[in-house]
């Protein structure tokens, strides 16, 4: 929650409770969902990138031949 005297960037209402979305827009509680304020942030792509970078590869050691 961001204390601000500005209003929602979507509906232009002045609200006491504002939230900053991942698309850098400051929206009110009624407009906080991505489909309500036409969010440009791609959550699926961000999640896949986070998994790709933080996922540990589980590789077993190779068996030595005799």
PQR file of N, CA, C, O and H, with PARSE charges and radii, in Angstrom:
ATOM      1  N   UNK A   1       0.835  -1.173   0.000 -0.4000 1.5000
ATOM      2  CA  UNK A   1       0.000   0.000   0.000 -0.0000 2.0000
ATOM      3  C   UNK A   1       0.881   1.238   0.000  0.5500 1.7000
ATOM      4  O   UNK A   1       1.865   1.323   0.736 -0.5500 1.4000
ATOM      5  N   UNK A   2       0.519   2.167  -0.816 -0.4000 1.5000
ATOM      6  CA  UNK A   2       1.293   3.385  -0.928 -0.0000 2.0000
ATOM      7  C   UNK A   2       0.479   4.565  -0.403  0.5500 1.7000
ATOM      8  O   UNK A   2      -0.607   4.836  -0.917 -0.5500 1.4000
ATOM      9  H   UNK A   2      -0.279   2.098  -1.414  0.4000 1.0000
ATOM     10  N   UNK A   3       0.974   5.262   0.597 -0.4000 1.5000
ATOM     11  CA  UNK A   3       0.260   6.452   1.039 -0.0000 2.0000
ATOM     12  C   UNK A   3       0.487   7.577   0.044  0.5500 1.7000
ATOM     13  O   UNK A   3       1.616   8.028  -0.146 -0.5500 1.4000
ATOM     14  H   UNK A   3       1.856   5.042   1.015  0.4000 1.0000
ATOM     15  N   UNK A   4      -0.566   8.019  -0.579 -0.4000 1.5000
ATOM     16  CA  UNK A   4      -0.423   9.039  -1.601 -0.0000 2.0000
ATOM     17  C   UNK A   4      -1.704   9.850  -1.686  0.5500 1.7000
ATOM     18  O   UNK A   4      -2.786   9.348  -1.381 -0.5500 1.4000
ATOM     19  H   UNK A   4      -1.484   7.652  -0.425  0.4000 1.0000
ATOM     20  N   UNK A   5      -1.582  11.085  -2.093 -0.4000 1.5000
ATOM     21  CA  UNK A   5      -2.755  11.922  -2.270 -0.0000 2.0000
ATOM     22  C   UNK A   5      -3.249  11.877  -3.705  0.5500 1.7000
ATOM     23  O   UNK A   5      -4.299  12.433  -4.025 -0.5500 1.4000
ATOM     24  H   UNK A   5      -0.703  11.493  -2.340  0.4000 1.0000
ATOM     25  N   UNK A   6      -2.496  11.217  -4.565 -0.4000 1.5000
ATOM     26  CA  UNK A   6      -2.917  11.080  -5.947 -0.0000 2.0000
ATOM     27  C   UNK A   6      -4.021  10.042  -6.032  0.5500 1.7000
ATOM     28  O   UNK A   6      -4.291   9.313  -5.077 -0.5500 1.4000
ATOM     29  H   UNK A   6      -1.642  10.764  -4.305  0.4000 1.0000
ATOM     30  N   UNK A   7      -4.636   9.993  -7.172 -0.4000 1.5000
ATOM     31  CA  UNK A   7      -5.703   9.031  -7.367 -0.0000 2.0000
ATOM     32  C   UNK A   7      -5.239   7.843  -8.174  0.5500 1.7000
ATOM     33  O   UNK A   7      -4.065   7.714  -8.523 -0.5500 1.4000
ATOM     34  H   UNK A   7      -4.417  10.585  -7.948  0.4000 1.0000
ATOM     35  N   UNK A   8      -6.181   6.988  -8.456 -0.4000 1.5000
ATOM     36  CA  UNK A   8      -5.933   5.782  -9.235 -0.0000 2.0000
ATOM     37  C   UNK A   8      -5.614   6.180 -10.674  0.5500 1.7000
ATOM     38  O   UNK A   8      -6.257   7.067 -11.235 -0.5500 1.4000
ATOM     39  H   UNK A   8      -7.134   7.092  -8.173  0.4000 1.0000
ATOM     40  N   UNK A   9      -4.616   5.521 -11.270 -0.4000 1.5000
ATOM     41  CA  UNK A   9      -4.254   5.849 -12.648 -0.0000 2.0000
ATOM     42  C   UNK A   9      -5.246   5.267 -13.648  0.5500 1.7000
ATOM     43  O   UNK A   9      -5.213   5.616 -14.828 -0.5500 1.4000
ATOM     44  H   UNK A   9      -4.094   4.800 -10.814  0.4000 1.0000
ATOM     45  N   UNK A  10      -6.120   4.390 -13.189 -0.4000 1.5000
ATOM     46  CA  UNK A  10      -7.099   3.785 -14.086 -0.0000 2.0000
ATOM     47  C   UNK A  10      -8.442   4.512 -14.026  0.5500 1.7000
ATOM     48  O   UNK A  10      -8.940   4.975 -15.053 -0.5500 1.4000
ATOM     49  H   UNK A  10      -6.146   4.106 -12.231  0.4000 1.0000
ATOM     50  N   UNK A  11      -9.024   4.614 -12.848 -0.4000 1.5000
ATOM     51  CA  UNK A  11     -10.367   5.202 -12.737 -0.0000 2.0000
ATOM     52  C   UNK A  11     -10.338   6.657 -12.276  0.5500 1.7000
ATOM     53  O   UNK A  11     -11.388   7.297 -12.214 -0.5500 1.4000
ATOM     54  H   UNK A  11      -8.620   4.238 -12.014  0.4000 1.0000
ATOM     55  N   UNK A  12      -9.160   7.193 -11.953 -0.4000 1.5000
ATOM     56  CA  UNK A  12      -8.955   8.599 -11.573 -0.0000 2.0000
ATOM     57  C   UNK A  12      -9.666   9.008 -10.280  0.5500 1.7000
ATOM     58  O   UNK A  12      -9.840  10.199 -10.022 -0.5500 1.4000
ATOM     59  H   UNK A  12      -8.307   6.673 -12.004  0.4000 1.0000
ATOM     60  N   UNK A  13     -10.077   8.031  -9.466 -0.4000 1.5000
ATOM     61  CA  UNK A  13     -10.691   8.354  -8.181 -0.0000 2.0000
ATOM     62  C   UNK A  13      -9.599   8.609  -7.153  0.5500 1.7000
ATOM     63  O   UNK A  13      -8.526   8.010  -7.221 -0.5500 1.4000
ATOM     64  H   UNK A  13      -9.936   7.064  -9.676  0.4000 1.0000
ATOM     65  N   UNK A  14      -9.867   9.486  -6.214 -0.4000 1.5000
ATOM     66  CA  UNK A  14      -8.933   9.720  -5.124 -0.0000 2.0000
ATOM     67  C   UNK A  14      -9.267   8.732  -4.017  0.5500 1.7000
ATOM     68  O   UNK A  14     -10.369   8.740  -3.470 -0.5500 1.4000
ATOM     69  H   UNK A  14     -10.739   9.972  -6.158  0.4000 1.0000
ATOM     70  N   UNK A  15      -8.301   7.884  -3.697 -0.4000 1.5000
ATOM     71  CA  UNK A  15      -8.500   6.838  -2.696 -0.0000 2.0000
ATOM     72  C   UNK A  15      -7.412   6.943  -1.640  0.5500 1.7000
ATOM     73  O   UNK A  15      -6.326   7.468  -1.891 -0.5500 1.4000
ATOM     74  H   UNK A  15      -7.405   7.878  -4.142  0.4000 1.0000
ATOM     75  N   UNK A  16      -7.721   6.438  -0.461 -0.4000 1.5000
ATOM     76  CA  UNK A  16      -6.716   6.449   0.600 -0.0000 2.0000
ATOM     77  C   UNK A  16      -5.802   5.235   0.518  0.5500 1.7000
ATOM     78  O   UNK A  16      -4.675   5.274   1.011 -0.5500 1.4000
ATOM     79  H   UNK A  16      -8.602   6.012  -0.257  0.4000 1.0000
ATOM     80  N   UNK A  17      -6.276   4.158  -0.098 -0.4000 1.5000
ATOM     81  CA  UNK A  17      -5.467   2.947  -0.234 -0.0000 2.0000
ATOM     82  C   UNK A  17      -5.142   2.744  -1.706  0.5500 1.7000
ATOM     83  O   UNK A  17      -6.029   2.479  -2.518 -0.5500 1.4000
ATOM     84  H   UNK A  17      -7.192   4.126  -0.498  0.4000 1.0000
ATOM     85  N   UNK A  18      -3.859   2.871  -2.045 -0.4000 1.5000
ATOM     86  CA  UNK A  18      -3.393   2.669  -3.407 -0.0000 2.0000
ATOM     87  C   UNK A  18      -2.330   1.578  -3.416  0.5500 1.7000
ATOM     88  O   UNK A  18      -1.585   1.415  -2.450 -0.5500 1.4000
ATOM     89  H   UNK A  18      -3.138   3.086  -1.386  0.4000 1.0000
ATOM     90  N   UNK A  19      -2.268   0.842  -4.504 -0.4000 1.5000
ATOM     91  CA  UNK A  19      -1.343  -0.275  -4.641 -0.0000 2.0000
ATOM     92  C   UNK A  19      -0.551  -0.077  -5.924  0.5500 1.7000
ATOM     93  O   UNK A  19      -1.101   0.352  -6.938 -0.5500 1.4000
ATOM     94  H   UNK A  19      -2.873   0.974  -5.289  0.4000 1.0000
ATOM     95  N   UNK A  20       0.748  -0.390  -5.879 -0.4000 1.5000
ATOM     96  CA  UNK A  20       1.558  -0.304  -7.090 -0.0000 2.0000
ATOM     97  C   UNK A  20       1.616  -1.676  -7.738  0.5500 1.7000
ATOM     98  O   UNK A  20       2.015  -2.655  -7.108 -0.5500 1.4000
ATOM     99  H   UNK A  20       1.195  -0.739  -5.055  0.4000 1.0000
ATOM    100  N   UNK A  21       1.219  -1.740  -8.994 -0.4000 1.5000
ATOM    101  CA  UNK A  21       1.220  -2.986  -9.752 -0.0000 2.0000
ATOM    102  C   UNK A  21       2.626  -3.246 -10.286  0.5500 1.7000
ATOM    103  O   UNK A  21       3.477  -2.357 -10.262 -0.5500 1.4000
ATOM    104  H   UNK A  21       0.895  -0.944  -9.506  0.4000 1.0000
ATOM    105  N   UNK A  22       2.865  -4.455 -10.762 -0.4000 1.5000
ATOM    106  CA  UNK A  22       4.166  -4.791 -11.339 -0.0000 2.0000
ATOM    107  C   UNK A  22       4.400  -4.075 -12.664  0.5500 1.7000
ATOM    108  O   UNK A  22       5.534  -4.018 -13.140 -0.5500 1.4000
ATOM    109  H   UNK A  22       2.173  -5.177 -10.781  0.4000 1.0000
ATOM    110  N   UNK A  23       3.350  -3.529 -13.264 -0.4000 1.5000
ATOM    111  CA  UNK A  23       3.501  -2.748 -14.493 -0.0000 2.0000
ATOM    112  C   UNK A  23       3.783  -1.278 -14.181  0.5500 1.7000
ATOM    113  O   UNK A  23       3.731  -0.432 -15.074 -0.5500 1.4000
ATOM    114  H   UNK A  23       2.429  -3.575 -12.877  0.4000 1.0000
ATOM    115  N   UNK A  24       4.082  -0.973 -12.911 -0.4000 1.5000
ATOM    116  CA  UNK A  24       4.452   0.359 -12.426 -0.0000 2.0000
ATOM    117  C   UNK A  24       3.288   1.347 -12.390  0.5500 1.7000
ATOM    118  O   UNK A  24       3.522   2.546 -12.236 -0.5500 1.4000
ATOM    119  H   UNK A  24       4.124  -1.660 -12.186  0.4000 1.0000
ATOM    120  N   UNK A  25       2.056   0.893 -12.524 -0.4000 1.5000
ATOM    121  CA  UNK A  25       0.899   1.776 -12.382 -0.0000 2.0000
ATOM    122  C   UNK A  25       0.461   1.774 -10.927  0.5500 1.7000
ATOM    123  O   UNK A  25       0.573   0.761 -10.236 -0.5500 1.4000
ATOM    124  H   UNK A  25       1.866  -0.081 -12.649  0.4000 1.0000
ATOM    125  N   UNK A  26      -0.034   2.905 -10.471 -0.4000 1.5000
ATOM    126  CA  UNK A  26      -0.569   3.006  -9.122 -0.0000 2.0000
ATOM    127  C   UNK A  26      -2.084   2.987  -9.252  0.5500 1.7000
ATOM    128  O   UNK A  26      -2.683   3.882  -9.847 -0.5500 1.4000
ATOM    129  H   UNK A  26      -0.125   3.728 -11.032  0.4000 1.0000
ATOM    130  N   UNK A  27      -2.691   1.949  -8.684 -0.4000 1.5000
ATOM    131  CA  UNK A  27      -4.128   1.731  -8.842 -0.0000 2.0000
ATOM    132  C   UNK A  27      -4.790   1.579  -7.484  0.5500 1.7000
ATOM    133  O   UNK A  27      -4.133   1.296  -6.482 -0.5500 1.4000
ATOM    134  H   UNK A  27      -2.204   1.222  -8.200  0.4000 1.0000
ATOM    135  N   UNK A  28      -6.110   1.774  -7.468 -0.4000 1.5000
ATOM    136  CA  UNK A  28      -6.869   1.618  -6.233 -0.0000 2.0000
ATOM    137  C   UNK A  28      -7.190   0.139  -6.012  0.5500 1.7000
ATOM    138  O   UNK A  28      -6.873  -0.705  -6.850 -0.5500 1.4000
ATOM    139  H   UNK A  28      -6.644   2.004  -8.282  0.4000 1.0000
ATOM    140  N   UNK A  29      -7.814  -0.159  -4.894 -0.4000 1.5000
ATOM    141  CA  UNK A  29      -8.124  -1.539  -4.539 -0.0000 2.0000
ATOM    142  C   UNK A  29      -9.135  -2.133  -5.521  0.5500 1.7000
ATOM    143  O   UNK A  29      -9.085  -3.331  -5.798 -0.5500 1.4000
ATOM    144  H   UNK A  29      -8.072   0.527  -4.213  0.4000 1.0000
ATOM    145  N   UNK A  30     -10.033  -1.334  -6.040 -0.4000 1.5000
ATOM    146  CA  UNK A  30     -11.035  -1.841  -6.985 -0.0000 2.0000
ATOM    147  C   UNK A  30     -10.416  -2.181  -8.337  0.5500 1.7000
ATOM    148  O   UNK A  30     -10.932  -3.044  -9.047 -0.5500 1.4000
ATOM    149  H   UNK A  30     -10.074  -0.360  -5.815  0.4000 1.0000
ATOM    150  N   UNK A  31      -9.328  -1.524  -8.704 -0.4000 1.5000
ATOM    151  CA  UNK A  31      -8.687  -1.738 -10.011 -0.0000 2.0000
ATOM    152  C   UNK A  31      -7.397  -2.542  -9.899  0.5500 1.7000
ATOM    153  O   UNK A  31      -6.602  -2.535 -10.839 -0.5500 1.4000
ATOM    154  H   UNK A  31      -8.909  -0.823  -8.127  0.4000 1.0000
ATOM    155  N   UNK A  32      -7.159  -3.230  -8.797 -0.4000 1.5000
ATOM    156  CA  UNK A  32      -5.861  -3.876  -8.565 -0.0000 2.0000
ATOM    157  C   UNK A  32      -5.619  -5.115  -9.404  0.5500 1.7000
ATOM    158  O   UNK A  32      -4.465  -5.500  -9.592 -0.5500 1.4000
ATOM    159  H   UNK A  32      -7.804  -3.236  -8.033  0.4000 1.0000
ATOM    160  N   UNK A  33      -6.654  -5.750  -9.911 -0.4000 1.5000
ATOM    161  CA  UNK A  33      -6.468  -6.959 -10.710 -0.0000 2.0000
ATOM    162  C   UNK A  33      -5.990  -6.593 -12.115  0.5500 1.7000
ATOM    163  O   UNK A  33      -6.399  -5.565 -12.653 -0.5500 1.4000
ATOM    164  H   UNK A  33      -7.592  -5.438  -9.758  0.4000 1.0000
ATOM    165  N   UNK A  34      -5.131  -7.420 -12.716 -0.4000 1.5000
ATOM    166  CA  UNK A  34      -4.545  -7.084 -14.024 -0.0000 2.0000
ATOM    167  C   UNK A  34      -5.578  -6.853 -15.121  0.5500 1.7000
ATOM    168  O   UNK A  34      -5.389  -5.980 -15.968 -0.5500 1.4000
ATOM    169  H   UNK A  34      -4.799  -8.256 -12.278  0.4000 1.0000
ATOM    170  N   UNK A  35      -6.654  -7.613 -15.121 -0.4000 1.5000
ATOM    171  CA  UNK A  35      -7.656  -7.440 -16.172 -0.0000 2.0000
ATOM    172  C   UNK A  35      -8.500  -6.183 -15.967  0.5500 1.7000
ATOM    173  O   UNK A  35      -9.168  -5.737 -16.900 -0.5500 1.4000
ATOM    174  H   UNK A  35      -6.807  -8.322 -14.433  0.4000 1.0000
ATOM    175  N   UNK A  36      -8.483  -5.607 -14.774 -0.4000 1.5000
ATOM    176  CA  UNK A  36      -9.260  -4.396 -14.517 -0.0000 2.0000
ATOM    177  C   UNK A  36      -8.555  -3.129 -14.994  0.5500 1.7000
ATOM    178  O   UNK A  36      -9.222  -2.157 -15.344 -0.5500 1.4000
ATOM    179  H   UNK A  36      -7.941  -5.969 -14.016  0.4000 1.0000
ATOM    180  N   UNK A  37      -7.223  -3.118 -15.015 -0.4000 1.5000
ATOM    181  CA  UNK A  37      -6.523  -1.895 -15.420 -0.0000 2.0000
ATOM    182  C   UNK A  37      -5.640  -2.095 -16.650  0.5500 1.7000
ATOM    183  O   UNK A  37      -4.712  -1.317 -16.870 -0.5500 1.4000
ATOM    184  H   UNK A  37      -6.680  -3.908 -14.731  0.4000 1.0000
ATOM    185  N   UNK A  38      -5.911  -3.112 -17.448 -0.4000 1.5000
ATOM    186  CA  UNK A  38      -5.176  -3.382 -18.699 -0.0000 2.0000
ATOM    187  C   UNK A  38      -3.671  -3.441 -18.431  0.5500 1.7000
ATOM    188  O   UNK A  38      -2.891  -2.674 -18.996 -0.5500 1.4000
ATOM    189  H   UNK A  38      -6.665  -3.744 -17.269  0.4000 1.0000
ATOM    190  N   UNK A  39      -3.293  -4.357 -17.569 -0.4000 1.5000
ATOM    191  CA  UNK A  39      -1.899  -4.519 -17.156 -0.0000 2.0000
ATOM    192  C   UNK A  39      -1.050  -4.997 -18.331  0.5500 1.7000
ATOM    193  O   UNK A  39      -1.461  -5.878 -19.086 -0.5500 1.4000
ATOM    194  H   UNK A  39      -3.927  -4.980 -17.111  0.4000 1.0000
ATOM    195  N   UNK A  40       0.138  -4.408 -18.479 -0.4000 1.5000
ATOM    196  CA  UNK A  40       1.037  -4.783 -19.563 -0.0000 2.0000
ATOM    197  C   UNK A  40       2.116  -5.750 -19.094  0.5500 1.7000
ATOM    198  O   UNK A  40       2.936  -6.193 -19.897 -0.5500 1.4000
ATOM    199  H   UNK A  40       0.471  -3.692 -17.866  0.4000 1.0000
ATOM    200  N   UNK A  41       2.128  -6.083 -17.806 -0.4000 1.5000
ATOM    201  CA  UNK A  41       3.131  -6.983 -17.246 -0.0000 2.0000
ATOM    202  C   UNK A  41       2.790  -8.419 -17.624  0.5500 1.7000
ATOM    203  O   UNK A  41       1.656  -8.860 -17.439 -0.5500 1.4000
ATOM    204  H   UNK A  41       1.462  -5.723 -17.153  0.4000 1.0000
ATOM    205  N   UNK A  42       3.768  -9.147 -18.153 -0.4000 1.5000
ATOM    206  CA  UNK A  42       3.563 -10.535 -18.563 -0.0000 2.0000
ATOM    207  C   UNK A  42       4.010 -11.446 -17.418  0.5500 1.7000
ATOM    208  O   UNK A  42       5.195 -11.757 -17.289 -0.5500 1.4000
ATOM    209  H   UNK A  42       4.690  -8.789 -18.304  0.4000 1.0000
ATOM    210  N   UNK A  43       3.055 -11.869 -16.592 -0.4000 1.5000
ATOM    211  CA  UNK A  43       3.370 -12.661 -15.405 -0.0000 2.0000
ATOM    212  C   UNK A  43       3.872 -14.049 -15.771  0.5500 1.7000
ATOM    213  O   UNK A  43       4.753 -14.583 -15.097 -0.5500 1.4000
ATOM    214  H   UNK A  43       2.094 -11.617 -16.697  0.4000 1.0000
ATOM    215  N   UNK A  44       3.330 -14.635 -16.819 -0.4000 1.5000
ATOM    216  CA  UNK A  44       3.742 -15.984 -17.215 -0.0000 2.0000
ATOM    217  C   UNK A  44       5.207 -15.985 -17.655  0.5500 1.7000
ATOM    218  O   UNK A  44       5.969 -16.876 -17.278 -0.5500 1.4000
ATOM    219  H   UNK A  44       2.614 -14.201 -17.366  0.4000 1.0000
ATOM    220  N   UNK A  45       5.595 -15.001 -18.443 -0.4000 1.5000
ATOM    221  CA  UNK A  45       6.977 -14.913 -18.910 -0.0000 2.0000
ATOM    222  C   UNK A  45       7.922 -14.657 -17.738  0.5500 1.7000
ATOM    223  O   UNK A  45       9.010 -15.229 -17.681 -0.5500 1.4000
ATOM    224  H   UNK A  45       4.976 -14.278 -18.749  0.4000 1.0000
ATOM    225  N   UNK A  46       7.513 -13.805 -16.810 -0.4000 1.5000
ATOM    226  CA  UNK A  46       8.330 -13.508 -15.641 -0.0000 2.0000
ATOM    227  C   UNK A  46       8.509 -14.754 -14.773  0.5500 1.7000
ATOM    228  O   UNK A  46       9.606 -15.015 -14.281 -0.5500 1.4000
ATOM    229  H   UNK A  46       6.629 -13.340 -16.856  0.4000 1.0000
ATOM    230  N   UNK A  47       7.443 -15.515 -14.588 -0.4000 1.5000
ATOM    231  CA  UNK A  47       7.516 -16.733 -13.783 -0.0000 2.0000
ATOM    232  C   UNK A  47       8.421 -17.774 -14.441  0.5500 1.7000
ATOM    233  O   UNK A  47       9.205 -18.430 -13.755 -0.5500 1.4000
ATOM    234  H   UNK A  47       6.552 -15.302 -14.988  0.4000 1.0000
ATOM    235  N   UNK A  48       8.323 -17.930 -15.751 -0.4000 1.5000
ATOM    236  CA  UNK A  48       9.171 -18.886 -16.458 -0.0000 2.0000
ATOM    237  C   UNK A  48      10.640 -18.485 -16.364  0.5500 1.7000
ATOM    238  O   UNK A  48      11.503 -19.345 -16.195 -0.5500 1.4000
ATOM    239  H   UNK A  48       7.687 -17.397 -16.308  0.4000 1.0000
ATOM    240  N   UNK A  49      10.930 -17.206 -16.470 -0.4000 1.5000
ATOM    241  CA  UNK A  49      12.307 -16.727 -16.369 -0.0000 2.0000
ATOM    242  C   UNK A  49      12.857 -16.949 -14.961  0.5500 1.7000
ATOM    243  O   UNK A  49      14.016 -17.329 -14.796 -0.5500 1.4000
ATOM    244  H   UNK A  49      10.228 -16.507 -16.607  0.4000 1.0000
ATOM    245  N   UNK A  50      12.027 -16.711 -13.952 -0.4000 1.5000
ATOM    246  CA  UNK A  50      12.450 -16.933 -12.579 -0.0000 2.0000
ATOM    247  C   UNK A  50      12.740 -18.413 -12.329  0.5500 1.7000
ATOM    248  O   UNK A  50      13.719 -18.745 -11.661 -0.5500 1.4000
ATOM    249  H   UNK A  50      11.085 -16.403 -14.086  0.4000 1.0000
ATOM    250  N   UNK A  51      11.903 -19.301 -12.857 -0.4000 1.5000
ATOM    251  CA  UNK A  51      12.141 -20.736 -12.716 -0.0000 2.0000
ATOM    252  C   UNK A  51      13.412 -21.162 -13.436  0.5500 1.7000
ATOM    253  O   UNK A  51      14.164 -21.996 -12.930 -0.5500 1.4000
ATOM    254  H   UNK A  51      11.107 -19.031 -13.400  0.4000 1.0000
ATOM    255  N   UNK A  52      13.654 -20.602 -14.599 -0.4000 1.5000
ATOM    256  CA  UNK A  52      14.831 -20.960 -15.383 -0.0000 2.0000
ATOM    257  C   UNK A  52      16.120 -20.558 -14.663  0.5500 1.7000
ATOM    258  O   UNK A  52      17.110 -21.288 -14.706 -0.5500 1.4000
ATOM    259  H   UNK A  52      13.044 -19.925 -15.010  0.4000 1.0000
ATOM    260  N   UNK A  53      16.106 -19.416 -14.013 -0.4000 1.5000
ATOM    261  CA  UNK A  53      17.322 -18.939 -13.362 -0.0000 2.0000
ATOM    262  C   UNK A  53      17.544 -19.564 -11.989  0.5500 1.7000
ATOM    263  O   UNK A  53      18.692 -19.746 -11.584 -0.5500 1.4000
ATOM    264  H   UNK A  53      15.301 -18.824 -13.978  0.4000 1.0000
ATOM    265  N   UNK A  54      16.483 -19.897 -11.265 -0.4000 1.5000
ATOM    266  CA  UNK A  54      16.648 -20.410  -9.906 -0.0000 2.0000
ATOM    267  C   UNK A  54      16.548 -21.921  -9.805  0.5500 1.7000
ATOM    268  O   UNK A  54      16.836 -22.482  -8.748 -0.5500 1.4000
ATOM    269  H   UNK A  54      15.551 -19.749 -11.594  0.4000 1.0000
ATOM    270  N   UNK A  55      16.153 -22.586 -10.862 -0.4000 1.5000
ATOM    271  CA  UNK A  55      15.989 -24.031 -10.819 -0.0000 2.0000
ATOM    272  C   UNK A  55      17.356 -24.713 -10.838  0.5500 1.7000
ATOM    273  O   UNK A  55      18.198 -24.418 -11.687 -0.5500 1.4000
ATOM    274  H   UNK A  55      15.919 -22.131 -11.720  0.4000 1.0000
ATOM    275  N   UNK A  56      17.559 -25.610  -9.909 -0.4000 1.5000
ATOM    276  CA  UNK A  56      18.819 -26.337  -9.821 -0.0000 2.0000
ATOM    277  C   UNK A  56      18.696 -27.617 -10.635  0.5500 1.7000
ATOM    278  O   UNK A  56      17.746 -28.383 -10.468 -0.5500 1.4000
ATOM    279  H   UNK A  56      16.876 -25.850  -9.220  0.4000 1.0000
ATOM    280  N   UNK A  57      19.654 -27.838 -11.505 -0.4000 1.5000
ATOM    281  CA  UNK A  57      19.654 -29.047 -12.320 -0.0000 2.0000
ATOM    282  C   UNK A  57      20.114 -30.223 -11.466  0.5500 1.7000
ATOM    283  O   UNK A  57      21.154 -30.159 -10.811 -0.5500 1.4000
ATOM    284  H   UNK A  57      20.425 -27.215 -11.641  0.4000 1.0000
ATOM    285  N   UNK A  58      19.339 -31.280 -11.482 -0.4000 1.5000
ATOM    286  CA  UNK A  58      19.667 -32.483 -10.732 -0.0000 2.0000
ATOM    287  C   UNK A  58      20.305 -33.475 -11.697  0.5500 1.7000
ATOM    288  O   UNK A  58      19.610 -34.128 -12.476 -0.5500 1.4000
ATOM    289  H   UNK A  58      18.494 -31.332 -12.015  0.4000 1.0000
ATOM    290  N   UNK A  59      21.623 -33.584 -11.641 -0.4000 1.5000
ATOM    291  CA  UNK A  59      22.353 -34.458 -12.548 -0.0000 2.0000
ATOM    292  C   UNK A  59      23.133 -35.461 -11.706  0.5500 1.7000
ATOM    293  O   UNK A  59      23.929 -35.085 -10.846 -0.5500 1.4000
ATOM    294  H   UNK A  59      22.187 -33.054 -11.007  0.4000 1.0000
ATOM    295  N   UNK A  60      22.894 -36.724 -11.964 -0.4000 1.5000
ATOM    296  CA  UNK A  60      23.598 -37.776 -11.233 -0.0000 2.0000
ATOM    297  C   UNK A  60      25.012 -37.922 -11.781  0.5500 1.7000
ATOM    298  O   UNK A  60      25.246 -37.687 -12.966 -0.5500 1.4000
ATOM    299  H   UNK A  60      22.248 -37.030 -12.663  0.4000 1.0000
ATOM    300  N   UNK A  61      25.953 -38.307 -10.927 -0.4000 1.5000
ATOM    301  CA  UNK A  61      27.321 -38.519 -11.429 -0.0000 2.0000
ATOM    302  C   UNK A  61      27.357 -39.722 -12.367  0.5500 1.7000
ATOM    303  O   UNK A  61      26.621 -40.693 -12.191 -0.5500 1.4000
ATOM    304  H   UNK A  61      25.764 -38.497  -9.964  0.4000 1.0000
ATOM    305  N   UNK A  62      28.213 -39.634 -13.346 -0.4000 1.5000
ATOM    306  CA  UNK A  62      28.318 -40.722 -14.316 -0.0000 2.0000
ATOM    307  C   UNK A  62      29.006 -41.928 -13.681  0.5500 1.7000
ATOM    308  O   UNK A  62      29.871 -41.789 -12.816 -0.5500 1.4000
ATOM    309  H   UNK A  62      28.810 -38.846 -13.489  0.4000 1.0000
ATOM    310  N   UNK A  63      28.606 -43.098 -14.127 -0.4000 1.5000
ATOM    311  CA  UNK A  63      29.175 -44.332 -13.604 -0.0000 2.0000
ATOM    312  C   UNK A  63      30.508 -44.593 -14.297  0.5500 1.7000
ATOM    313  O   UNK A  63      30.597 -44.555 -15.524 -0.5500 1.4000
ATOM    314  H   UNK A  63      27.904 -43.212 -14.830  0.4000 1.0000
ATOM    315  N   UNK A  64      31.532 -44.856 -13.508 -0.4000 1.5000
ATOM    316  CA  UNK A  64      32.851 -45.166 -14.064 -0.0000 2.0000
ATOM    317  C   UNK A  64      32.860 -46.599 -14.594  0.5500 1.7000
ATOM    318  O   UNK A  64      32.397 -47.519 -13.920 -0.5500 1.4000
ATOM    319  H   UNK A  64      31.459 -44.887 -12.512  0.4000 1.0000
ATOM    320  N   UNK A  65      33.377 -46.778 -15.775 -0.4000 1.5000
ATOM    321  CA  UNK A  65      33.486 -48.127 -16.340 -0.0000 2.0000
ATOM    322  C   UNK A  65      34.758 -48.791 -15.829  0.5500 1.7000
ATOM    323  O   UNK A  65      35.775 -48.134 -15.606 -0.5500 1.4000
ATOM    324  H   UNK A  65      33.753 -46.030 -16.323  0.4000 1.0000
ATOM    325  N   UNK A  66      34.682 -50.072 -15.654 -0.4000 1.5000
ATOM    326  CA  UNK A  66      35.832 -50.819 -15.125 -0.0000 2.0000
ATOM    327  C   UNK A  66      36.655 -51.367 -16.262  0.5500 1.7000
ATOM    328  O   UNK A  66      37.667 -52.027 -16.029 -0.5500 1.4000
ATOM    329  H   UNK A  66      33.856 -50.605 -15.836  0.4000 1.0000
TER
END
